[in-house]
Coordinates of C-alpha atoms in Angstrom, one line a residue:
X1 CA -13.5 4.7 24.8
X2 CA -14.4 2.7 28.2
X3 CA -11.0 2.8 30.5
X4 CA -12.1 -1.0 32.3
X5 CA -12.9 -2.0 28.9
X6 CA -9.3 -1.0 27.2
X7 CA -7.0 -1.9 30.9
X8 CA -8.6 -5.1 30.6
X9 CA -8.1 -5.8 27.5
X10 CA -4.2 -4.5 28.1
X11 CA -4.2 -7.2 31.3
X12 CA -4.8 -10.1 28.9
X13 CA -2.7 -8.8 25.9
X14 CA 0.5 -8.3 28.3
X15 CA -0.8 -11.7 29.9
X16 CA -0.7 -13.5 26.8
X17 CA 2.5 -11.7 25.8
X18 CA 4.1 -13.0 28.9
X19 CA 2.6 -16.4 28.3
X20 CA 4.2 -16.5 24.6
X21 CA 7.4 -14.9 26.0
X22 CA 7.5 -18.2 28.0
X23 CA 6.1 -21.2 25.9
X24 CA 9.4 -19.9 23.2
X25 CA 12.0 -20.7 24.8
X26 CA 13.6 -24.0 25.5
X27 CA 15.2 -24.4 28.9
X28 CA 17.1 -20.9 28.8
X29 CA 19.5 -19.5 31.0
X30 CA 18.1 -16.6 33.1
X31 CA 18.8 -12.8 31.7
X32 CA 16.5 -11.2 29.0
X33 CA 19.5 -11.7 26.1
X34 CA 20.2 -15.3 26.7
X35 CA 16.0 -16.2 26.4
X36 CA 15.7 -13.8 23.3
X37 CA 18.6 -15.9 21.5
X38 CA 17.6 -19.2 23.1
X39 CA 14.0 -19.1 21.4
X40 CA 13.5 -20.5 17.9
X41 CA 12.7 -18.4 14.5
X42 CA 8.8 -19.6 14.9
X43 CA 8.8 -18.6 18.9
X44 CA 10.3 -15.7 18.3
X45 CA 7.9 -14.4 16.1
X46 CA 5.1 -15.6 17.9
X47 CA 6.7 -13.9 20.6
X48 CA 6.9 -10.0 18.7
X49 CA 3.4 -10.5 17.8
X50 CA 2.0 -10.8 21.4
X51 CA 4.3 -7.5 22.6
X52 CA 2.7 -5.9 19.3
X53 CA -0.5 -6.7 20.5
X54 CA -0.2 -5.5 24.0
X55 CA 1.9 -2.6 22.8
X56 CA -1.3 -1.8 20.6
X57 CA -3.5 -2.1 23.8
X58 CA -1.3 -0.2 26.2
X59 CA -1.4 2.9 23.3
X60 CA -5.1 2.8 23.4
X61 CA -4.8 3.5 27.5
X62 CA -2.5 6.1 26.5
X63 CA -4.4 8.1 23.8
X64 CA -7.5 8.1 26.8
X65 CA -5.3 8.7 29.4
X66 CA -3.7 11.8 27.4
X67 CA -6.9 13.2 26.3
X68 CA -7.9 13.5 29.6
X69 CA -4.8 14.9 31.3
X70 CA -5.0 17.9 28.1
X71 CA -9.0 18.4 29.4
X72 CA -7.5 18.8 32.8
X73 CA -5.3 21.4 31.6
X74 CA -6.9 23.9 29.7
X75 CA -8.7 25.6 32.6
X76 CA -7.8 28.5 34.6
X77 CA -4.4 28.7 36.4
X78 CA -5.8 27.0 39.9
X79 CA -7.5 24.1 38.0
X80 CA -4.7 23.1 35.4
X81 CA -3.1 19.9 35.8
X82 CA -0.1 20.8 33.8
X83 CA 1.0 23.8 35.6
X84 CA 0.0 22.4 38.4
X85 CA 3.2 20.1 37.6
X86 CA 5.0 23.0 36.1
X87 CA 4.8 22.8 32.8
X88 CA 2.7 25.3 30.4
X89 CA 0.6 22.0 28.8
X90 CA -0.3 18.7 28.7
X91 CA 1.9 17.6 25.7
X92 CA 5.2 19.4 27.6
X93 CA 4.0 17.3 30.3
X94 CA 3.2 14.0 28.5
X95 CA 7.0 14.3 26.6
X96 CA 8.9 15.1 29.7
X97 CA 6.8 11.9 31.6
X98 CA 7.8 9.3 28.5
X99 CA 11.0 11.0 27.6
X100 CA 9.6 11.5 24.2
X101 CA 9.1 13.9 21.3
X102 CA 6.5 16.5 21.9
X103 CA 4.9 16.4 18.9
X104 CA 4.2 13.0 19.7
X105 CA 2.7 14.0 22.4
X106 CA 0.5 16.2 21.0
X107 CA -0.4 13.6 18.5
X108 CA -1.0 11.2 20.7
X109 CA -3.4 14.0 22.9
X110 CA -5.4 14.5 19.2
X111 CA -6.1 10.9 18.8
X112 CA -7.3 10.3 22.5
X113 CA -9.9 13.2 21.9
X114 CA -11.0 11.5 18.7
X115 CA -11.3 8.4 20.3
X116 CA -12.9 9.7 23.6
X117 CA -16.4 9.7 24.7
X118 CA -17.7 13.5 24.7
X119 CA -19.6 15.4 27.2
X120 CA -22.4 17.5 25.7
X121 CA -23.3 21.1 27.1
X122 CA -25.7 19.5 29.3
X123 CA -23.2 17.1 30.9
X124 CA -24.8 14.0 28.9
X125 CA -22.5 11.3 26.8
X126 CA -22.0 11.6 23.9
X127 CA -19.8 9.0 21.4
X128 CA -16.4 9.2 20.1
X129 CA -16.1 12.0 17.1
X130 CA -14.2 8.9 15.4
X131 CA -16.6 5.7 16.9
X132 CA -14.8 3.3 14.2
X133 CA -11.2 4.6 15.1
X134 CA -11.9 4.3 18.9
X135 CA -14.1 0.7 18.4
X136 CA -10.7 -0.4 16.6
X137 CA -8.2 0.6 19.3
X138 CA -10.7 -0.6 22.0
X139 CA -9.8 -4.1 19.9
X140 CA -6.2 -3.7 19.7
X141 CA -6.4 -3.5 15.7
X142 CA -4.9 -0.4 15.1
X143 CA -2.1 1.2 16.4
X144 CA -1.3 5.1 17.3
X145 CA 0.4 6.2 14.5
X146 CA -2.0 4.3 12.1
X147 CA -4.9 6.3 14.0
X148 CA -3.6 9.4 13.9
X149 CA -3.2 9.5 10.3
X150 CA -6.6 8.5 9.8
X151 CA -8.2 11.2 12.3
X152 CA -5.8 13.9 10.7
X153 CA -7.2 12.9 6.9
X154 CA -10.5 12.7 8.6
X155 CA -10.6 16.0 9.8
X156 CA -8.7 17.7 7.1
X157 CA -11.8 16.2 4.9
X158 CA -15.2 16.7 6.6
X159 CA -16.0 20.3 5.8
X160 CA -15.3 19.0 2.0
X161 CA -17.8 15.8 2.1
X162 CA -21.2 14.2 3.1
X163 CA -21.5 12.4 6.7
X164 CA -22.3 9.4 5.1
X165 CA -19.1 9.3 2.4
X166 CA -17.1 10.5 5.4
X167 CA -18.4 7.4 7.5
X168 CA -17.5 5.4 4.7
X169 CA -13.8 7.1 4.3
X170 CA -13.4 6.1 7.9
X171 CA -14.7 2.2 7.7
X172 CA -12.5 1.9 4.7
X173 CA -9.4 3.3 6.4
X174 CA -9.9 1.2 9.7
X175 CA -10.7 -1.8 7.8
X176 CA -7.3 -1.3 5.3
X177 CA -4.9 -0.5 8.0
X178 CA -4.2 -4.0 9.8
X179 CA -3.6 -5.4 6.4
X180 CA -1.4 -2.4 4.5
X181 CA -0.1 -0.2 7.6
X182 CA 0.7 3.2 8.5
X183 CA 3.0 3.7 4.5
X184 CA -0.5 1.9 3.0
X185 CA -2.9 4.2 5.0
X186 CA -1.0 7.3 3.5
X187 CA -1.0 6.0 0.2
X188 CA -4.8 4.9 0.6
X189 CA -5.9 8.4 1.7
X190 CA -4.4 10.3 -1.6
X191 CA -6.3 8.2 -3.8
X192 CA -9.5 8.5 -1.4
X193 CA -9.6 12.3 -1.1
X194 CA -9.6 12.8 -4.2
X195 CA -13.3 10.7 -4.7
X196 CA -14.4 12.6 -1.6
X197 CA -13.2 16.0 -3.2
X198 CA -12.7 16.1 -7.2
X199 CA -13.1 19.9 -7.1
X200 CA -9.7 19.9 -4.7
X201 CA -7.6 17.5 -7.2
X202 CA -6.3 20.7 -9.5
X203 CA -5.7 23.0 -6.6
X204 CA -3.9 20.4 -5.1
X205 CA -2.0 19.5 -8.2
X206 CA -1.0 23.1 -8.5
X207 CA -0.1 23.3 -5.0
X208 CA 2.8 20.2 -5.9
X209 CA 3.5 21.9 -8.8
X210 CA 4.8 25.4 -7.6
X211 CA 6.5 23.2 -5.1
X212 CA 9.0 21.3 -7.4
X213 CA 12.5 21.9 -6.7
X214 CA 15.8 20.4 -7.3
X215 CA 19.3 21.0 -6.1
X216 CA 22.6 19.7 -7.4
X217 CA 26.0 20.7 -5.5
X218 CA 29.0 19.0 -4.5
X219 CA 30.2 18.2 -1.1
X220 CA 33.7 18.2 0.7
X221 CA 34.0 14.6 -0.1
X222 CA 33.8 15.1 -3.3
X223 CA 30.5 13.3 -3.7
X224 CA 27.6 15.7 -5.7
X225 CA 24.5 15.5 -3.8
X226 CA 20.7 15.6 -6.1
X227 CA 18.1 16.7 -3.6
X228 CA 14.7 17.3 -5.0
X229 CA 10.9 17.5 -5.1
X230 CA 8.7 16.6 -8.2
X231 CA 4.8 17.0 -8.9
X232 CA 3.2 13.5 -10.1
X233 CA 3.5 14.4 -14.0
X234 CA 7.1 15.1 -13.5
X235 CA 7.8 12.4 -10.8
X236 CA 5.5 9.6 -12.4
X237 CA 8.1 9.8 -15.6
X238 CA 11.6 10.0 -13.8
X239 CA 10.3 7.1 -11.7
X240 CA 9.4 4.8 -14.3
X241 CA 12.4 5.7 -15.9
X242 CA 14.7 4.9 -12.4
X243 CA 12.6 2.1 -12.1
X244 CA 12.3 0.3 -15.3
X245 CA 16.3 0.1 -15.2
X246 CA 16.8 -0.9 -11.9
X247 CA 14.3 -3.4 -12.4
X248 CA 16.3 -4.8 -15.7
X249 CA 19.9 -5.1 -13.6
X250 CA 18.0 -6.7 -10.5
X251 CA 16.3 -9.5 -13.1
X252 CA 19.4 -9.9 -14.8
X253 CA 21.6 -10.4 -11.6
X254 CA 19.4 -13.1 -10.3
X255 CA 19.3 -14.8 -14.0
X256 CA 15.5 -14.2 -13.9
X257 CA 15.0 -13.5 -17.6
X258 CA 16.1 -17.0 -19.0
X259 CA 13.7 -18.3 -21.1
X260 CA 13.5 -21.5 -19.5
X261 CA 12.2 -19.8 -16.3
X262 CA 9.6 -22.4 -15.0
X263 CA 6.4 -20.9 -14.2
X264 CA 7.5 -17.0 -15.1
X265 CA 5.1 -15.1 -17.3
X266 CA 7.4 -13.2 -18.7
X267 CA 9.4 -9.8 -17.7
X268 CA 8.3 -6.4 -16.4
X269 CA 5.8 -4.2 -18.2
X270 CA 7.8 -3.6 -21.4
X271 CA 6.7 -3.5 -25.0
X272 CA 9.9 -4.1 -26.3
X273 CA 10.2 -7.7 -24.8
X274 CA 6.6 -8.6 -26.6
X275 CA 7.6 -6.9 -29.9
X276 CA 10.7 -9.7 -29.6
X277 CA 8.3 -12.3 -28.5
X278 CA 6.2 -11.9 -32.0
X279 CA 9.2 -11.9 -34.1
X280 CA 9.9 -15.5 -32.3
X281 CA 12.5 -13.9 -30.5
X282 CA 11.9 -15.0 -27.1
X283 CA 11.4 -12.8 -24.2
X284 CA 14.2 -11.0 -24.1
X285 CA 15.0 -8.9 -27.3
X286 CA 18.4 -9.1 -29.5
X287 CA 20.9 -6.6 -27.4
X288 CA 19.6 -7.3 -24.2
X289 CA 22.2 -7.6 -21.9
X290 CA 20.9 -10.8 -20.2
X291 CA 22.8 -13.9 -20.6
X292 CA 24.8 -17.3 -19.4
X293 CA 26.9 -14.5 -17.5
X294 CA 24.1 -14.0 -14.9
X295 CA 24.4 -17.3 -14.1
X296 CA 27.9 -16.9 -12.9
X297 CA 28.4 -16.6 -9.4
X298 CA 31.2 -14.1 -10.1
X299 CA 28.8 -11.6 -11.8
X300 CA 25.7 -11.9 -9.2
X301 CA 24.6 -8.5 -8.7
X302 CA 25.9 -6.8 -5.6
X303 CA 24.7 -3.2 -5.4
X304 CA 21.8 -2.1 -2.9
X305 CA 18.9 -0.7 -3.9
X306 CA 20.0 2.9 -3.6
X307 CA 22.8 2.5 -5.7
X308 CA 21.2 0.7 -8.8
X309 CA 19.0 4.3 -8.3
X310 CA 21.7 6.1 -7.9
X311 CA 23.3 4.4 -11.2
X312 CA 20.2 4.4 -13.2
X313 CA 19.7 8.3 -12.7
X314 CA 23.5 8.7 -13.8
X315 CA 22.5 6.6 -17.2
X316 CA 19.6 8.5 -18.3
X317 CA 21.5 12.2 -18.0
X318 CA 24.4 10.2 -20.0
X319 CA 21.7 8.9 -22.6
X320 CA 20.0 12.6 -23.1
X321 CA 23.3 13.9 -23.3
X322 CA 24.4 11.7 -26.3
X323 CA 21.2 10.1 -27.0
X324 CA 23.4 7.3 -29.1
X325 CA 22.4 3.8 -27.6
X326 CA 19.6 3.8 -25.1
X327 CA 18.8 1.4 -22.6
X328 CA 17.2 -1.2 -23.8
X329 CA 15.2 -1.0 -20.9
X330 CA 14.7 2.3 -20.6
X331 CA 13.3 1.9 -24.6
X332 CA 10.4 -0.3 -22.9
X333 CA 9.0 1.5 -20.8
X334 CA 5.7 3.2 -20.6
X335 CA 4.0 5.6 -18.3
X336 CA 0.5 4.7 -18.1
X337 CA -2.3 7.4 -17.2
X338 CA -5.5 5.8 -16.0
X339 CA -8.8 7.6 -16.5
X340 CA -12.6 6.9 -16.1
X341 CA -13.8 7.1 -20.1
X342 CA -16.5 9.4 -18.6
X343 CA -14.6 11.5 -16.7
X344 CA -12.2 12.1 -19.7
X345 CA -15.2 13.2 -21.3
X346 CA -16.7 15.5 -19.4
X347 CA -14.0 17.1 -17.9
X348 CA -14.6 16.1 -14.1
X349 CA -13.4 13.3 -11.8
X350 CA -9.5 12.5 -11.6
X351 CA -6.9 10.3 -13.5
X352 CA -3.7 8.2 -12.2
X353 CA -0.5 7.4 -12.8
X354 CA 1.4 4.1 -12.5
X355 CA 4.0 4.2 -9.6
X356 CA 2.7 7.4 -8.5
X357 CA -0.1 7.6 -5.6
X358 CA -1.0 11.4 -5.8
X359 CA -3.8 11.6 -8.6
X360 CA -3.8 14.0 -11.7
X361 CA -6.3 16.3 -13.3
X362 CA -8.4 15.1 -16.3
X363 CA -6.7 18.6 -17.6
X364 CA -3.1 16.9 -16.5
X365 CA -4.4 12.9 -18.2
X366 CA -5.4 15.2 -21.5
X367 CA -2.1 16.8 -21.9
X368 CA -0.3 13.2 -21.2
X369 CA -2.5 11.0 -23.7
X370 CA -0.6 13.0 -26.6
X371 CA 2.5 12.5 -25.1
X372 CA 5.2 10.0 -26.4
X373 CA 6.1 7.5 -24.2
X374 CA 2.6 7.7 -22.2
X375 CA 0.0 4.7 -22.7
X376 CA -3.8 6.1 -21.5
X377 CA -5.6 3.2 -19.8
X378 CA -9.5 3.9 -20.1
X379 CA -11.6 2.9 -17.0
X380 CA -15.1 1.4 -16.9
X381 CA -16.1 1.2 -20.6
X382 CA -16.7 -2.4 -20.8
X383 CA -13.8 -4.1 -21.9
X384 CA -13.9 -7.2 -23.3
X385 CA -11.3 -9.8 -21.4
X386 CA -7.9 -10.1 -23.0
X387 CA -7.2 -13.6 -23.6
X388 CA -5.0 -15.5 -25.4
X389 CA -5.2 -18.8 -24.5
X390 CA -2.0 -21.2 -24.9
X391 CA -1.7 -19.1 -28.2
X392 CA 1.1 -17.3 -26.6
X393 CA 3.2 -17.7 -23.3
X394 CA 3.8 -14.1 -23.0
X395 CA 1.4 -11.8 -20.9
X396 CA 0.8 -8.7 -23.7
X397 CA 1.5 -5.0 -22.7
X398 CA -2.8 -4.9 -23.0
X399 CA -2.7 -8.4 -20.5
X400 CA -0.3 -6.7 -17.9
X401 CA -2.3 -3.5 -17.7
X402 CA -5.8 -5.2 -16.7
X403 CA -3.6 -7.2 -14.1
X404 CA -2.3 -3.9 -12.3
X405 CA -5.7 -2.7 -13.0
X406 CA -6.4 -5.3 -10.7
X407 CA -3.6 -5.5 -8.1
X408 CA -2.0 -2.4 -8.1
X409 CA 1.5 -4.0 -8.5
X410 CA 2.7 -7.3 -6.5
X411 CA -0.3 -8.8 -5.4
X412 CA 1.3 -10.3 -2.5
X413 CA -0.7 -9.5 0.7
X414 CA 0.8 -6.3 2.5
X415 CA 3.6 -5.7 0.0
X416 CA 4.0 -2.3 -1.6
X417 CA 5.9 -2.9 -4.6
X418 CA 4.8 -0.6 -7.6
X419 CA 4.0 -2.1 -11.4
X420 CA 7.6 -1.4 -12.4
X421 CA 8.9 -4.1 -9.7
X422 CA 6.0 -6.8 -10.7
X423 CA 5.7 -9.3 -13.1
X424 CA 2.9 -11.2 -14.7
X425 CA 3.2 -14.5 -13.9
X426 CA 0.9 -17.9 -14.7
X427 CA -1.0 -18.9 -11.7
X428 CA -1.7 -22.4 -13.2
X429 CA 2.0 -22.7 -15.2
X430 CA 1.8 -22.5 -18.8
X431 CA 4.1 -25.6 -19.3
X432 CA 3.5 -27.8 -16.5
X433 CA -0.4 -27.2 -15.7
X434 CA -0.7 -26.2 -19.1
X435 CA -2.3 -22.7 -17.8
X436 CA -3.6 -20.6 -20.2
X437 CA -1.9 -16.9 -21.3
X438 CA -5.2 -15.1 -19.9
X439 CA -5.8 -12.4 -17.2
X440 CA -8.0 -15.0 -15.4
X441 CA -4.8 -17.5 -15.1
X442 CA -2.6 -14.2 -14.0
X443 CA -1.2 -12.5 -11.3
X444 CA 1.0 -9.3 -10.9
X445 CA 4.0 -10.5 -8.3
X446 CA 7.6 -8.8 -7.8
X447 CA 10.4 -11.2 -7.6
X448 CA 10.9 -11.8 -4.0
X449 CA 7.5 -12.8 -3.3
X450 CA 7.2 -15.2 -6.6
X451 CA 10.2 -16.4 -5.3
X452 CA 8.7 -17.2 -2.3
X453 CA 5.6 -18.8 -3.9
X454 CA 7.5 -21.1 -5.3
X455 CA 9.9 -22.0 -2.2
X456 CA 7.6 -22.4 0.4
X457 CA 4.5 -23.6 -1.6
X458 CA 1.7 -21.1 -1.9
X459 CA -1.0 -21.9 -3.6
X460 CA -2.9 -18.6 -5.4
X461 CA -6.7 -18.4 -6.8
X462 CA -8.8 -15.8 -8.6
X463 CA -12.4 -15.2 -7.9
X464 CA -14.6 -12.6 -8.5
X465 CA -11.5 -10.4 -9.6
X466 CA -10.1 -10.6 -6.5
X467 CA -6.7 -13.4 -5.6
X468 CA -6.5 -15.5 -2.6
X469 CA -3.1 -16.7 -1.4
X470 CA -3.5 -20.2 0.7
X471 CA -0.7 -21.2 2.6
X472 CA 1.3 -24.5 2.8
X473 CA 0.7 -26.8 6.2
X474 CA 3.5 -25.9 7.7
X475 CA 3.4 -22.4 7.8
X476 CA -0.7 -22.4 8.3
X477 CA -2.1 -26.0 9.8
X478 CA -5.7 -25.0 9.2
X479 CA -4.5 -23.2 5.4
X480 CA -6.5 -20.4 5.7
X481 CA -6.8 -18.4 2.1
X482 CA -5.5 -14.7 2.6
X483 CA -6.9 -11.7 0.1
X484 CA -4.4 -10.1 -1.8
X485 CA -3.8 -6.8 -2.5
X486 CA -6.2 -5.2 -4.6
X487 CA -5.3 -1.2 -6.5
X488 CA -6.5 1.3 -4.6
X489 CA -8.4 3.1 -7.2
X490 CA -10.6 -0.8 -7.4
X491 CA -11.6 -0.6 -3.5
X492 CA -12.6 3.0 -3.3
X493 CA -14.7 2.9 -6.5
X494 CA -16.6 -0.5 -5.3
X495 CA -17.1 0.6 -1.7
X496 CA -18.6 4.0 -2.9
X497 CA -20.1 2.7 -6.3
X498 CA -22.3 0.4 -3.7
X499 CA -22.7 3.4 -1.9
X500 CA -24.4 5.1 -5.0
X501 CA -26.3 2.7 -5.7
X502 CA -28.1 1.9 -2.4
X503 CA -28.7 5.8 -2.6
X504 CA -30.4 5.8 -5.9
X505 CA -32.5 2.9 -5.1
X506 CA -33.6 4.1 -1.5
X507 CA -37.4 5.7 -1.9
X508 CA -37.9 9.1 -1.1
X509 CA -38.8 10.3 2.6
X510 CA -36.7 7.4 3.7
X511 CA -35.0 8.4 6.8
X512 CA -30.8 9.4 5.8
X513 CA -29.3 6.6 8.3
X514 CA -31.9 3.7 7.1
X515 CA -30.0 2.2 4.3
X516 CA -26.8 2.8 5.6
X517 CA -25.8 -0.7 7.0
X518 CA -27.1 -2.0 3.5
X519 CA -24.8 0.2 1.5
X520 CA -21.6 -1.6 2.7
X521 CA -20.5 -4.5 0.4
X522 CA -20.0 -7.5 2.1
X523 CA -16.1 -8.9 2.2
X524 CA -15.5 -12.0 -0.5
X525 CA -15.8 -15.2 1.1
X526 CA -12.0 -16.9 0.4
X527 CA -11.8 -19.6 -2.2
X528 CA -12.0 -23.6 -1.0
X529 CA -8.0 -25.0 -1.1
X530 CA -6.9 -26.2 -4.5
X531 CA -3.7 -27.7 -5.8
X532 CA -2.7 -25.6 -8.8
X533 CA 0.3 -22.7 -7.5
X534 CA 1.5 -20.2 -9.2

């Protein structure tokens, strides 16, 4: 990384933060509190986005600077900075200087030397070891943590992989990052290492496995406390279990599952609701709990998020232990197990689970096909489109699969909702626009963010299997489309499918690095504006 090319680049980010600090507020009185609470809600946003961005540039100086203090310090006694300060190493040094942790520090020390220029044995420069990491901080795109995540995974991979899959590992990681963050990046990399390394998906699987744990006891309150650990075929079932629950009471409180819902496409993933819907019962089914009493203000759900988990685990021990009147929820739901029809057949490659980011063995996907309760999603067979047309107004069990297929869960951009808190919904609405009940006219949302389609005017296309959300004037003047999110397991097998195939198609005796720039798919150009929203 160039130091003049990263301080200036800090100047004009803490310039422009100090320039946005300004232009927010509206004749303030002097004092940091009374301009923070003088500036408006759009102001102040603007304003946390410019000290993001020169937060982002000052860690880049930092990661150099810190890389460079720990080369300083790893000599003999006379020539290390560190002691030379008294402390036994750079990272002590670094921590006691910010005040810090020192195993931030030491992180921040291992992305520097990632991100550094090299000296070879002969003096000469040589690039970063992580050029796409460094050329990202140098732009103020990516931030510390998000970096170090990347380098670690990086690292932890390359003995395991080709130079050219580990090249693209690291495009794909810098290029996600901005968009899904540091939680994203971690959930990215599970699915990624295991396409980089299929032989390291049972060994890892068996690693989580021996780990599994679970503890029960009671405290001096009197409160029991449930601590525990779970490998993905254990987890992915209590989790759809805890969430199919929790998300039946949090559509019920907010009166979400009336059948009059303009513009829904229906509830959760649940077969039960679609069995109703072809006996002409509606989308809800006979006992649901669902009715005029969630429109009372009275009976508004009021629990947190932790506590409808909390309540939901407490219902299923109840049902197993007298297994009388399940959930009606809990009836509906289905862990799905998603497998490549080839790699099902031969035995090698990896499957997923719904809700659950650490793949499976095609041993593990085998065992869970002939499982009750478990739906097994084949990938990359050809499917034909499930349509219905304005047959139906309900999204099928079939419908809502190829949808998460597609989004991975709420397609919103940047949110991280799982299938069990999405819905399909119509993108053209099936009463007003009279939209069609297809997966071209659908979209996987939770209920926040169709809730805030709706309210503030989104407008949402598909094209090329991929959705675009535009957004209204007043949020955006110039309406520029935004991609949505896209499953994991859709980006890593297109980015290296292309890679594949510019490899088979390159003639032999061409030199390794000579297709390389042609391998990378190009991003989708976003749709042209249109008025039909979701």
């Amino acid at each position: 990384m160039h130091s003049t090319t990263a301080v200036t680049r800090f100047a004009e980010a803490a310039a422009d933060a100090v320039a946005t600090w300004a232009g927010a507020l509206a004749g303030a009185a002097s004092g940091v509190d009374a301009e923070v609470h003088a500036m408006s809600g759009a102001g102040l946003v603007r304003t946390v986005e410019a000290l993001a961005r020169a937060a982002r540039a000052l860690e880049a100086l930092q990661a150099r600077c810190a890389a460079e203090l720990a080369d300083r310090s790893c000599g003999e006694v006379d020539a290390d900075l560190a002691r030379e300060h008294g402390f036994p190493n750079a990272a002590k040094l670094l921590a006691a200087v910010s005040g810090g942790r020192n195993i931030d520090a030491v992180r921040l020390i291992e992305v520097g030397r990632a991100t550094s220029a090299r000296r070879s044995f002969f003096d000469d420069e040589l690039p970063a070891k992580r050029p796409l990491v460094a050329a990202a901080m140098r732009r103020g795109e990516l931030c510390v943590d998000a970096a170090g995540v990347i380098v670690r995974f990086l690292d932890r991979i390359a003995l395991r992989c080709e130079p050219e899959a580990l090249a693209s590992a690291e495009a794909l990681l810098v290029e996600r990052a901005p968009v899904v963050g540091v939680d994203g990046v971690h959930a990215l990399i599970k699915r990624l290492e295991a396409h980089l390394d299929p032989d390291g998906v049972q060994p890892r699987e068996d690693e989580l496995r021996a780990r599994r744990s679970l503890s029960i006891r009671e405290d001096r309150f009197g409160m029991v406390l449930v601590r525990g650990a779970f490998d993905p075929e254990s987890g992915a079932a209590i989790k759809a279990a805890v969430d199919a629950l929790v998300g039946a009471a949090l559509r019920a409180g907010r009166g979400s599952n009336r059948t009059d819902h303009a513009g829904s496409g229906g509830g959760a993933l649940d077969s039960g609701a679609l069995a109703s819907a072809a006996r002409g019962g509606g989308n809800r089914s006979n006992d649901d709990p669902v009715g005029p009493v969630s429109l009372d203000p009275l009976f508004r759900e009021d629990r947190s998020i932790a506590q409808l988990n909390a309540d939901a685990l407490a219902d299923l021990a109840r049902h197993a232990l007298g297994c009388g009147d399940a959930p009606t929820a809990l009836r509906r739901v289905t862990v799905v197990a998603r497998v490549d029809a080839e790699a099902l057949t031969s035995g090698e490659g990896h499957a997923t689970l719904d809700g659950i980011e650490q793949p499976v063995s095609i041993a593990t996907a085998r065992a869970l096909a002939l499982s009750a309760g478990i739906s097994p999603l084949l990938l990359g067979d050809g499917s034909a489109r499930l349509d219905l047309g304005r047959a139906a107004r309900l999204f099928s069990t079939e419908q809502k699969l190829v949808l998460v297929d597609r989004d991975g869960g709420c397609a919103w951009p940047g949110c991280l909702r799982p299938p069990g808190y999405a819905e399909a919904h119509h993108i053209a609405w099936w009463r007003r626009d009279e939209g069609r009940t297809d997966t071209g006219n659908g979209i996987m949302l939770c209920s926040h963010h169709h809730h805030r389609v709706h309210r503030d005017g989104w407008r949402i296309h598909v094209r090329d299997d991929r959705s675009w959300f535009t957004p209204p004037a007043h949020l955006d003047p110039q309406q520029v489309p935004r991609p949505g999110n896209r499953a994991n397991e859709r980006v890593i097998a297109e980015r290296f499918a292309s890679r594949r195939s510019t490899a088979r198609s390159t003639p032999p005796g061409t030199p390794r690095g000579a297709s390389r720039g042609s391998s990378r798919r190009a991003p989708a150009s976003p749709p042209p504006p249109a008025s039909v929203s979701a």
